[in-house]
PDB file of N, CA and C in Angstrom:
ATOM      1  N   MET A   1     -13.352   6.712  33.322  1.00  0.00           N
ATOM      2  CA  MET A   1     -14.024   5.489  33.836  1.00  0.00           C
ATOM      3  C   MET A   1     -12.923   4.385  34.417  1.00  0.00           C
ATOM      4  N   ASP A   2     -13.078   4.697  35.928  1.00  0.00           N
ATOM      5  CA  ASP A   2     -11.501   3.775  36.433  1.00  0.00           C
ATOM      6  C   ASP A   2     -12.285   2.586  36.299  1.00  0.00           C
ATOM      7  N   LEU A   3     -10.642   1.912  36.441  1.00  0.00           N
ATOM      8  CA  LEU A   3     -10.271  -0.111  36.236  1.00  0.00           C
ATOM      9  C   LEU A   3     -11.116  -0.105  37.445  1.00  0.00           C
ATOM     10  N   THR A   4     -11.551  -0.055  38.004  1.00  0.00           N
ATOM     11  CA  THR A   4     -12.376  -0.930  39.469  1.00  0.00           C
ATOM     12  C   THR A   4     -14.374  -0.777  38.855  1.00  0.00           C
ATOM     13  N   GLN A   5     -14.812   0.381  38.409  1.00  0.00           N
ATOM     14  CA  GLN A   5     -16.131   0.818  37.462  1.00  0.00           C
ATOM     15  C   GLN A   5     -15.555  -0.230  36.362  1.00  0.00           C
ATOM     16  N   LEU A   6     -14.831  -0.062  35.381  1.00  0.00           N
ATOM     17  CA  LEU A   6     -15.143  -1.022  34.477  1.00  0.00           C
ATOM     18  C   LEU A   6     -14.875  -2.348  34.499  1.00  0.00           C
ATOM     19  N   GLN A   7     -14.298  -2.765  35.680  1.00  0.00           N
ATOM     20  CA  GLN A   7     -14.793  -4.169  36.231  1.00  0.00           C
ATOM     21  C   GLN A   7     -15.958  -4.541  36.535  1.00  0.00           C
ATOM     22  N   LYS A   8     -16.526  -3.722  36.657  1.00  0.00           N
ATOM     23  CA  LYS A   8     -17.926  -4.013  37.912  1.00  0.00           C
ATOM     24  C   LYS A   8     -19.493  -3.543  36.786  1.00  0.00           C
ATOM     25  N   SER A   9     -19.377  -3.690  35.893  1.00  0.00           N
ATOM     26  CA  SER A   9     -19.961  -3.154  34.555  1.00  0.00           C
ATOM     27  C   SER A   9     -19.713  -4.098  33.188  1.00  0.00           C
ATOM     28  N   ASP A  10     -21.248  -4.638  32.728  1.00  0.00           N
ATOM     29  CA  ASP A  10     -20.897  -5.474  31.481  1.00  0.00           C
ATOM     30  C   ASP A  10     -20.611  -4.021  30.178  1.00  0.00           C
ATOM     31  N   ALA A  11     -21.057  -2.866  30.343  1.00  0.00           N
ATOM     32  CA  ALA A  11     -20.305  -2.118  29.119  1.00  0.00           C
ATOM     33  C   ALA A  11     -19.261  -1.783  29.676  1.00  0.00           C
ATOM     34  N   GLY A  12     -18.611  -2.129  30.486  1.00  0.00           N
ATOM     35  CA  GLY A  12     -17.440  -1.119  30.923  1.00  0.00           C
ATOM     36  C   GLY A  12     -15.872  -2.483  30.460  1.00  0.00           C
ATOM     37  N   ILE A  13     -16.060  -3.779  30.496  1.00  0.00           N
ATOM     38  CA  ILE A  13     -15.656  -4.872  30.250  1.00  0.00           C
ATOM     39  C   ILE A  13     -16.002  -4.914  28.717  1.00  0.00           C
ATOM     40  N   LYS A  14     -16.784  -4.574  27.941  1.00  0.00           N
ATOM     41  CA  LYS A  14     -16.947  -5.202  26.374  1.00  0.00           C
ATOM     42  C   LYS A  14     -16.618  -3.644  25.675  1.00  0.00           C
ATOM     43  N   THR A  15     -16.229  -2.915  26.671  1.00  0.00           N
ATOM     44  CA  THR A  15     -15.023  -1.349  26.451  1.00  0.00           C
ATOM     45  C   THR A  15     -14.183  -2.022  26.250  1.00  0.00           C
ATOM     46  N   MET A  16     -12.920  -2.112  27.135  1.00  0.00           N
ATOM     47  CA  MET A  16     -12.160  -2.574  27.625  1.00  0.00           C
ATOM     48  C   MET A  16     -12.148  -3.946  26.680  1.00  0.00           C
ATOM     49  N   SER A  17     -12.921  -4.847  26.350  1.00  0.00           N
ATOM     50  CA  SER A  17     -12.674  -6.227  25.204  1.00  0.00           C
ATOM     51  C   SER A  17     -12.582  -4.914  23.807  1.00  0.00           C
ATOM     52  N   LYS A  18     -12.849  -3.873  23.230  1.00  0.00           N
ATOM     53  CA  LYS A  18     -13.623  -3.672  21.818  1.00  0.00           C
ATOM     54  C   LYS A  18     -11.654  -2.703  21.526  1.00  0.00           C
ATOM     55  N   ALA A  19     -10.738  -2.074  22.730  1.00  0.00           N
ATOM     56  CA  ALA A  19     -10.055  -1.783  23.686  1.00  0.00           C
ATOM     57  C   ALA A  19      -8.251  -2.528  22.848  1.00  0.00           C
ATOM     58  N   MET A  20      -8.843  -3.951  23.657  1.00  0.00           N
ATOM     59  CA  MET A  20      -7.958  -4.719  23.845  1.00  0.00           C
ATOM     60  C   MET A  20      -7.783  -5.367  22.430  1.00  0.00           C
ATOM     61  N   ARG A  21      -8.378  -5.542  21.488  1.00  0.00           N
ATOM     62  CA  ARG A  21      -9.104  -6.311  20.285  1.00  0.00           C
ATOM     63  C   ARG A  21      -8.059  -4.890  19.618  1.00  0.00           C
ATOM     64  N   LEU A  22      -8.201  -4.164  19.838  1.00  0.00           N
ATOM     65  CA  LEU A  22      -7.838  -2.869  18.469  1.00  0.00           C
ATOM     66  C   LEU A  22      -6.494  -3.081  18.625  1.00  0.00           C
ATOM     67  N   LEU A  23      -5.519  -2.808  19.896  1.00  0.00           N
ATOM     68  CA  LEU A  23      -4.619  -2.812  20.201  1.00  0.00           C
ATOM     69  C   LEU A  23      -4.008  -4.311  19.853  1.00  0.00           C
ATOM     70  N   GLY A  24      -4.575  -5.238  19.475  1.00  0.00           N
ATOM     71  CA  GLY A  24      -3.584  -6.407  19.402  1.00  0.00           C
ATOM     72  C   GLY A  24      -3.048  -6.641  18.838  1.00  0.00           C
ATOM     73  N   HIS A  25      -3.211  -6.047  17.341  1.00  0.00           N
ATOM     74  CA  HIS A  25      -2.132  -6.574  16.202  1.00  0.00           C
ATOM     75  C   HIS A  25      -0.632  -5.093  16.622  1.00  0.00           C
ATOM     76  N   PRO A  26       0.714  -6.482  16.311  1.00  0.00           N
ATOM     77  CA  PRO A  26       1.495  -6.199  16.819  1.00  0.00           C
ATOM     78  C   PRO A  26       1.574  -4.364  16.628  1.00  0.00           C
ATOM     79  N   LEU A  27       1.922  -3.916  15.030  1.00  0.00           N
ATOM     80  CA  LEU A  27       2.077  -2.776  14.367  1.00  0.00           C
ATOM     81  C   LEU A  27       1.083  -1.202  15.632  1.00  0.00           C
ATOM     82  N   ARG A  28       0.320  -1.128  15.677  1.00  0.00           N
ATOM     83  CA  ARG A  28      -1.010  -0.929  16.276  1.00  0.00           C
ATOM     84  C   ARG A  28      -0.405  -0.124  17.200  1.00  0.00           C
ATOM     85  N   LEU A  29      -0.228  -1.235  18.244  1.00  0.00           N
ATOM     86  CA  LEU A  29      -0.180  -1.492  19.452  1.00  0.00           C
ATOM     87  C   LEU A  29       1.137  -0.461  19.670  1.00  0.00           C
ATOM     88  N   LYS A  30       2.445  -1.233  19.070  1.00  0.00           N
ATOM     89  CA  LYS A  30       3.366  -0.081  19.060  1.00  0.00           C
ATOM     90  C   LYS A  30       3.375   1.772  18.296  1.00  0.00           C
ATOM     91  N   ALA A  31       2.937   1.721  17.740  1.00  0.00           N
ATOM     92  CA  ALA A  31       1.889   3.005  17.412  1.00  0.00           C
ATOM     93  C   ALA A  31       1.379   3.139  18.301  1.00  0.00           C
ATOM     94  N   VAL A  32       1.105   2.834  19.286  1.00  0.00           N
ATOM     95  CA  VAL A  32       0.426   3.685  19.983  1.00  0.00           C
ATOM     96  C   VAL A  32       1.477   4.023  21.413  1.00  0.00           C
ATOM     97  N   PHE A  33       1.975   3.353  21.974  1.00  0.00           N
ATOM     98  CA  PHE A  33       3.041   3.181  22.698  1.00  0.00           C
ATOM     99  C   PHE A  33       3.527   4.235  22.373  1.00  0.00           C
ATOM    100  N   LEU A  34       4.359   4.560  20.752  1.00  0.00           N
ATOM    101  CA  LEU A  34       5.567   5.031  20.690  1.00  0.00           C
ATOM    102  C   LEU A  34       3.906   6.383  20.148  1.00  0.00           C
ATOM    103  N   LEU A  35       3.314   7.662  20.222  1.00  0.00           N
ATOM    104  CA  LEU A  35       2.075   8.284  20.577  1.00  0.00           C
ATOM    105  C   LEU A  35       2.233   8.432  21.494  1.00  0.00           C
ATOM    106  N   HIS A  36       2.281   8.033  22.739  1.00  0.00           N
ATOM    107  CA  HIS A  36       2.476   8.166  23.847  1.00  0.00           C
ATOM    108  C   HIS A  36       3.374   8.311  24.300  1.00  0.00           C
ATOM    109  N   GLU A  37       4.467   7.901  23.836  1.00  0.00           N
ATOM    110  CA  GLU A  37       5.896   9.003  23.974  1.00  0.00           C
ATOM    111  C   GLU A  37       6.689   9.960  23.889  1.00  0.00           C
ATOM    112  N   ASN A  38       6.297  10.421  23.144  1.00  0.00           N
ATOM    113  CA  ASN A  38       6.779  11.133  21.589  1.00  0.00           C
ATOM    114  C   ASN A  38       5.172  12.262  21.604  1.00  0.00           C
ATOM    115  N   ASP A  39       4.230  12.070  21.793  1.00  0.00           N
ATOM    116  CA  ASP A  39       2.713  13.489  21.873  1.00  0.00           C
ATOM    117  C   ASP A  39       1.870  12.894  20.961  1.00  0.00           C
ATOM    118  N   GLU A  40       3.281  13.179  19.893  1.00  0.00           N
ATOM    119  CA  GLU A  40       2.431  13.776  18.008  1.00  0.00           C
ATOM    120  C   GLU A  40       3.982  12.958  17.764  1.00  0.00           C
ATOM    121  N   LEU A  41       3.875  12.575  15.919  1.00  0.00           N
ATOM    122  CA  LEU A  41       4.647  12.539  14.638  1.00  0.00           C
ATOM    123  C   LEU A  41       3.612  12.276  13.801  1.00  0.00           C
ATOM    124  N   SER A  42       4.987  12.521  13.188  1.00  0.00           N
ATOM    125  CA  SER A  42       4.146  12.358  11.683  1.00  0.00           C
ATOM    126  C   SER A  42       3.538  11.072  11.404  1.00  0.00           C
ATOM    127  N   ALA A  43       3.341  10.591   9.943  1.00  0.00           N
ATOM    128  CA  ALA A  43       2.648   9.600   9.604  1.00  0.00           C
ATOM    129  C   ALA A  43       4.396   9.250   9.235  1.00  0.00           C
ATOM    130  N   GLY A  44       4.821  10.387   8.316  1.00  0.00           N
ATOM    131  CA  GLY A  44       7.079   9.636   7.597  1.00  0.00           C
ATOM    132  C   GLY A  44       7.756   9.219   8.929  1.00  0.00           C
ATOM    133  N   ASP A  45       7.237  10.026  10.294  1.00  0.00           N
ATOM    134  CA  ASP A  45       8.206   9.507  10.957  1.00  0.00           C
ATOM    135  C   ASP A  45       7.171   7.998  12.143  1.00  0.00           C
ATOM    136  N   LEU A  46       6.231   7.405  12.335  1.00  0.00           N
ATOM    137  CA  LEU A  46       6.076   6.529  12.605  1.00  0.00           C
ATOM    138  C   LEU A  46       6.158   5.461  11.268  1.00  0.00           C
ATOM    139  N   CYS A  47       6.332   5.599  10.751  1.00  0.00           N
ATOM    140  CA  CYS A  47       6.576   4.623   9.188  1.00  0.00           C
ATOM    141  C   CYS A  47       8.583   4.143   9.367  1.00  0.00           C
ATOM    142  N   ARG A  48       8.938   5.159   9.414  1.00  0.00           N
ATOM    143  CA  ARG A  48      10.706   5.185  10.014  1.00  0.00           C
ATOM    144  C   ARG A  48      10.490   4.143  11.336  1.00  0.00           C
ATOM    145  N   LEU A  49       9.902   4.429  12.491  1.00  0.00           N
ATOM    146  CA  LEU A  49      10.039   3.587  13.785  1.00  0.00           C
ATOM    147  C   LEU A  49       9.120   2.693  13.405  1.00  0.00           C
ATOM    148  N   LEU A  50       8.678   2.676  13.002  1.00  0.00           N
ATOM    149  CA  LEU A  50       7.605   0.823  12.722  1.00  0.00           C
ATOM    150  C   LEU A  50       8.304   0.080  11.751  1.00  0.00           C
ATOM    151  N   LYS A  51       9.280   0.874  11.371  1.00  0.00           N
ATOM    152  CA  LYS A  51      10.469   0.415   9.670  1.00  0.00           C
ATOM    153  C   LYS A  51       9.246  -0.447   9.243  1.00  0.00           C
ATOM    154  N   SER A  52       8.315  -0.373   8.661  1.00  0.00           N
ATOM    155  CA  SER A  52       6.865  -0.937   8.222  1.00  0.00           C
ATOM    156  C   SER A  52       6.777   0.141   7.007  1.00  0.00           C
ATOM    157  N   GLU A  53       6.431  -0.233   5.834  1.00  0.00           N
ATOM    158  CA  GLU A  53       5.835   0.442   4.928  1.00  0.00           C
ATOM    159  C   GLU A  53       5.205   1.522   4.852  1.00  0.00           C
ATOM    160  N   GLN A  54       4.771   2.101   3.808  1.00  0.00           N
ATOM    161  CA  GLN A  54       3.946   3.282   4.148  1.00  0.00           C
ATOM    162  C   GLN A  54       2.107   3.329   4.086  1.00  0.00           C
ATOM    163  N   THR A  55       2.081   2.056   3.082  1.00  0.00           N
ATOM    164  CA  THR A  55       0.752   1.329   3.155  1.00  0.00           C
ATOM    165  C   THR A  55       0.434   0.897   4.486  1.00  0.00           C
ATOM    166  N   LEU A  56       1.450   0.052   5.359  1.00  0.00           N
ATOM    167  CA  LEU A  56       1.180  -0.992   5.410  1.00  0.00           C
ATOM    168  C   LEU A  56       0.181   0.241   6.956  1.00  0.00           C
ATOM    169  N   VAL A  57       1.288   0.690   6.903  1.00  0.00           N
ATOM    170  CA  VAL A  57       0.705   1.598   8.569  1.00  0.00           C
ATOM    171  C   VAL A  57      -0.159   2.655   8.019  1.00  0.00           C
ATOM    172  N   SER A  58      -0.267   3.376   7.038  1.00  0.00           N
ATOM    173  CA  SER A  58      -1.565   3.947   6.877  1.00  0.00           C
ATOM    174  C   SER A  58      -3.079   2.973   7.473  1.00  0.00           C
ATOM    175  N   HIS A  59      -2.608   2.126   6.920  1.00  0.00           N
ATOM    176  CA  HIS A  59      -4.059   1.630   7.380  1.00  0.00           C
ATOM    177  C   HIS A  59      -4.114   0.836   8.690  1.00  0.00           C
ATOM    178  N   HIS A  60      -3.685   0.422   9.072  1.00  0.00           N
ATOM    179  CA  HIS A  60      -3.392   0.588  10.812  1.00  0.00           C
ATOM    180  C   HIS A  60      -4.002   2.056  11.572  1.00  0.00           C
ATOM    181  N   LEU A  61      -3.160   2.675  10.954  1.00  0.00           N
ATOM    182  CA  LEU A  61      -3.582   4.352  12.247  1.00  0.00           C
ATOM    183  C   LEU A  61      -4.892   4.803  11.320  1.00  0.00           C
ATOM    184  N   GLY A  62      -4.737   4.738  10.332  1.00  0.00           N
ATOM    185  CA  GLY A  62      -6.142   4.348  10.105  1.00  0.00           C
ATOM    186  C   GLY A  62      -7.493   3.890  10.251  1.00  0.00           C
ATOM    187  N   ASP A  63      -6.887   2.790  10.953  1.00  0.00           N
ATOM    188  CA  ASP A  63      -8.105   1.971  11.679  1.00  0.00           C
ATOM    189  C   ASP A  63      -8.044   2.185  13.531  1.00  0.00           C
ATOM    190  N   LEU A  64      -6.599   2.948  13.889  1.00  0.00           N
ATOM    191  CA  LEU A  64      -6.452   3.657  15.415  1.00  0.00           C
ATOM    192  C   LEU A  64      -7.653   4.349  15.966  1.00  0.00           C
ATOM    193  N   ARG A  65      -7.139   5.382  13.904  1.00  0.00           N
ATOM    194  CA  ARG A  65      -7.962   6.887  14.124  1.00  0.00           C
ATOM    195  C   ARG A  65      -9.297   6.853  14.343  1.00  0.00           C
ATOM    196  N   ASN A  66     -10.031   5.898  13.150  1.00  0.00           N
ATOM    197  CA  ASN A  66     -11.994   5.511  13.419  1.00  0.00           C
ATOM    198  C   ASN A  66     -12.651   4.721  14.524  1.00  0.00           C
ATOM    199  N   SER A  67     -11.908   4.460  14.666  1.00  0.00           N
ATOM    200  CA  SER A  67     -11.815   4.080  16.491  1.00  0.00           C
ATOM    201  C   SER A  67     -11.872   5.174  16.772  1.00  0.00           C
ATOM    202  N   GLY A  68     -11.359   6.066  16.934  1.00  0.00           N
ATOM    203  CA  GLY A  68     -11.114   7.468  17.870  1.00  0.00           C
ATOM    204  C   GLY A  68     -10.374   7.544  18.846  1.00  0.00           C
ATOM    205  N   VAL A  69      -9.163   6.126  18.957  1.00  0.00           N
ATOM    206  CA  VAL A  69      -7.964   6.405  19.203  1.00  0.00           C
ATOM    207  C   VAL A  69      -6.904   7.490  19.061  1.00  0.00           C
ATOM    208  N   LEU A  70      -6.519   7.455  17.589  1.00  0.00           N
ATOM    209  CA  LEU A  70      -5.824   8.676  17.275  1.00  0.00           C
ATOM    210  C   LEU A  70      -6.721  10.219  16.717  1.00  0.00           C
ATOM    211  N   SER A  71      -6.231  11.048  16.475  1.00  0.00           N
ATOM    212  CA  SER A  71      -6.643  11.970  15.979  1.00  0.00           C
ATOM    213  C   SER A  71      -5.779  12.860  15.111  1.00  0.00           C
ATOM    214  N   THR A  72      -5.998  13.213  13.905  1.00  0.00           N
ATOM    215  CA  THR A  72      -4.478  14.322  12.668  1.00  0.00           C
ATOM    216  C   THR A  72      -5.195  15.207  12.946  1.00  0.00           C
ATOM    217  N   ARG A  73      -3.813  15.544  12.622  1.00  0.00           N
ATOM    218  CA  ARG A  73      -4.099  17.227  11.966  1.00  0.00           C
ATOM    219  C   ARG A  73      -2.966  17.344  11.178  1.00  0.00           C
ATOM    220  N   ARG A  74      -3.327  18.515  10.042  1.00  0.00           N
ATOM    221  CA  ARG A  74      -2.101  18.966   8.669  1.00  0.00           C
ATOM    222  C   ARG A  74      -1.584  19.896   9.713  1.00  0.00           C
ATOM    223  N   ALA A  75      -0.114  19.139   8.729  1.00  0.00           N
ATOM    224  CA  ALA A  75       1.215  20.357   8.890  1.00  0.00           C
ATOM    225  C   ALA A  75       2.294  20.763   7.751  1.00  0.00           C
ATOM    226  N   GLY A  76       1.570  21.215   7.278  1.00  0.00           N
ATOM    227  CA  GLY A  76       1.760  21.332   5.316  1.00  0.00           C
ATOM    228  C   GLY A  76       1.659  20.218   5.119  1.00  0.00           C
ATOM    229  N   LYS A  77       2.555  19.590   4.340  1.00  0.00           N
ATOM    230  CA  LYS A  77       1.808  18.366   4.152  1.00  0.00           C
ATOM    231  C   LYS A  77       1.583  17.199   4.120  1.00  0.00           C
ATOM    232  N   SER A  78       2.192  17.445   5.900  1.00  0.00           N
ATOM    233  CA  SER A  78       3.025  15.743   6.796  1.00  0.00           C
ATOM    234  C   SER A  78       0.722  15.887   7.807  1.00  0.00           C
ATOM    235  N   ILE A  79       0.793  14.485   8.044  1.00  0.00           N
ATOM    236  CA  ILE A  79      -0.293  14.132   9.166  1.00  0.00           C
ATOM    237  C   ILE A  79       0.818  13.540  10.200  1.00  0.00           C
ATOM    238  N   ILE A  80      -0.096  14.679  10.644  1.00  0.00           N
ATOM    239  CA  ILE A  80       0.819  14.380  12.848  1.00  0.00           C
ATOM    240  C   ILE A  80      -0.644  13.730  13.000  1.00  0.00           C
ATOM    241  N   TYR A  81       0.460  12.672  13.923  1.00  0.00           N
ATOM    242  CA  TYR A  81      -0.914  11.632  15.135  1.00  0.00           C
ATOM    243  C   TYR A  81      -0.936  11.829  16.230  1.00  0.00           C
ATOM    244  N   PHE A  82      -2.097  12.470  16.646  1.00  0.00           N
ATOM    245  CA  PHE A  82      -1.614  11.927  17.964  1.00  0.00           C
ATOM    246  C   PHE A  82      -2.459  11.080  19.077  1.00  0.00           C
ATOM    247  N   LEU A  83      -2.331  10.639  20.283  1.00  0.00           N
ATOM    248  CA  LEU A  83      -3.348  10.064  20.967  1.00  0.00           C
ATOM    249  C   LEU A  83      -4.729  10.750  21.199  1.00  0.00           C
ATOM    250  N   ASN A  84      -5.391  10.004  21.264  1.00  0.00           N
ATOM    251  CA  ASN A  84      -7.241  10.225  22.086  1.00  0.00           C
ATOM    252  C   ASN A  84      -7.023  10.195  23.754  1.00  0.00           C
ATOM    253  N   LYS A  85      -6.157  10.383  24.412  1.00  0.00           N
ATOM    254  CA  LYS A  85      -6.151   9.724  25.419  1.00  0.00           C
ATOM    255  C   LYS A  85      -7.937   9.402  26.462  1.00  0.00           C
ATOM    256  N   LYS A  86      -8.498  10.048  26.401  1.00  0.00           N
ATOM    257  CA  LYS A  86      -9.771   9.980  26.948  1.00  0.00           C
ATOM    258  C   LYS A  86     -10.474   8.887  26.093  1.00  0.00           C
ATOM    259  N   ASN A  87     -10.341   8.475  24.641  1.00  0.00           N
ATOM    260  CA  ASN A  87     -10.887   7.434  24.166  1.00  0.00           C
ATOM    261  C   ASN A  87     -10.163   5.915  24.529  1.00  0.00           C
ATOM    262  N   LEU A  88      -8.994   6.330  24.920  1.00  0.00           N
ATOM    263  CA  LEU A  88      -9.172   5.296  25.510  1.00  0.00           C
ATOM    264  C   LEU A  88      -9.077   4.594  27.028  1.00  0.00           C
ATOM    265  N   PRO A  89      -9.480   3.288  27.969  1.00  0.00           N
ATOM    266  CA  PRO A  89      -9.914   3.069  29.582  1.00  0.00           C
ATOM    267  C   PRO A  89      -8.488   3.395  29.633  1.00  0.00           C
ATOM    268  N   ASP A  90      -9.313   3.866  31.115  1.00  0.00           N
ATOM    269  CA  ASP A  90      -8.017   4.313  32.205  1.00  0.00           C
ATOM    270  C   ASP A  90      -6.830   2.651  32.221  1.00  0.00           C
ATOM    271  N   GLY A  91      -7.282   1.596  32.688  1.00  0.00           N
ATOM    272  CA  GLY A  91      -6.632   0.699  32.082  1.00  0.00           C
ATOM    273  C   GLY A  91      -5.642   0.450  31.279  1.00  0.00           C
ATOM    274  N   ILE A  92      -6.080   0.907  30.128  1.00  0.00           N
ATOM    275  CA  ILE A  92      -5.339   1.019  28.622  1.00  0.00           C
ATOM    276  C   ILE A  92      -4.294   1.760  29.038  1.00  0.00           C
ATOM    277  N   MET A  93      -4.292   3.278  29.530  1.00  0.00           N
ATOM    278  CA  MET A  93      -3.418   4.284  29.595  1.00  0.00           C
ATOM    279  C   MET A  93      -2.481   3.091  30.815  1.00  0.00           C
ATOM    280  N   GLY A  94      -3.470   3.227  32.215  1.00  0.00           N
ATOM    281  CA  GLY A  94      -2.239   2.468  33.423  1.00  0.00           C
ATOM    282  C   GLY A  94      -1.363   1.729  32.304  1.00  0.00           C
ATOM    283  N   PHE A  95      -1.077   1.199  31.447  1.00  0.00           N
ATOM    284  CA  PHE A  95      -0.899  -0.082  31.083  1.00  0.00           C
ATOM    285  C   PHE A  95       0.591   0.769  30.373  1.00  0.00           C
ATOM    286  N   PHE A  96       0.026   2.126  29.541  1.00  0.00           N
ATOM    287  CA  PHE A  96       1.066   2.323  28.695  1.00  0.00           C
ATOM    288  C   PHE A  96       1.867   3.626  29.561  1.00  0.00           C
ATOM    289  N   LYS A  97       1.510   3.926  30.897  1.00  0.00           N
ATOM    290  CA  LYS A  97       1.304   5.020  31.787  1.00  0.00           C
ATOM    291  C   LYS A  97       3.028   3.948  32.388  1.00  0.00           C
ATOM    292  N   SER A  98       2.938   2.731  32.653  1.00  0.00           N
ATOM    293  CA  SER A  98       4.021   1.866  33.382  1.00  0.00           C
ATOM    294  C   SER A  98       5.122   0.821  32.530  1.00  0.00           C
ATOM    295  N   THR A  99       4.616   1.085  31.459  1.00  0.00           N
ATOM    296  CA  THR A  99       5.606   0.322  29.971  1.00  0.00           C
ATOM    297  C   THR A  99       6.242   1.323  28.878  1.00  0.00           C
ATOM    298  N   SER A 100       7.415   0.734  29.003  1.00  0.00           N
ATOM    299  CA  SER A 100       7.742   1.350  28.136  1.00  0.00           C
ATOM    300  C   SER A 100       8.291   1.087  26.321  1.00  0.00           C
ATOM    301  N   ILE A 101       7.397   0.982  25.431  1.00  0.00           N
ATOM    302  CA  ILE A 101       8.243  -0.308  24.578  1.00  0.00           C
ATOM    303  C   ILE A 101       9.870  -0.017  24.167  1.00  0.00           C
ATOM    304  N   LEU A 102      10.059   1.319  24.555  1.00  0.00           N
ATOM    305  CA  LEU A 102      11.663   0.714  23.981  1.00  0.00           C
ATOM    306  C   LEU A 102      13.012   0.348  25.140  1.00  0.00           C
ATOM    307  N   GLU A 103      12.527  -0.466  26.609  1.00  0.00           N
ATOM    308  CA  GLU A 103      12.965  -0.997  27.011  1.00  0.00           C
ATOM    309  C   GLU A 103      12.664  -2.042  26.715  1.00  0.00           C
ATOM    310  N   GLY A 104      13.704  -3.611  27.357  1.00  0.00           N
ATOM    311  CA  GLY A 104      13.796  -4.574  26.297  1.00  0.00           C
ATOM    312  C   GLY A 104      13.796  -5.053  25.377  1.00  0.00           C
TER     313      GLY A 104
END
């Protein structure tokens, strides 16, 4: 569903609002930016890049995974995270495409 369609329906507005609330925490937003830029990262890499404790990062990654924004796969002992881009509204994906967490 593109942004124009989202804006024209109550369901679309609710979808966008839910995604924005989910991404409203700085750590979750930065994790999604990092995964958008890198396609996939291990939990350990995310902890290092986010400069946060493993338990805190795991909690937020769990929220993103439970909402369907992230998926995981196992690689040996590591959990690899990647975005489910189809589960994010186009407006949110457009924001990620036009913005880099590493700029500024």
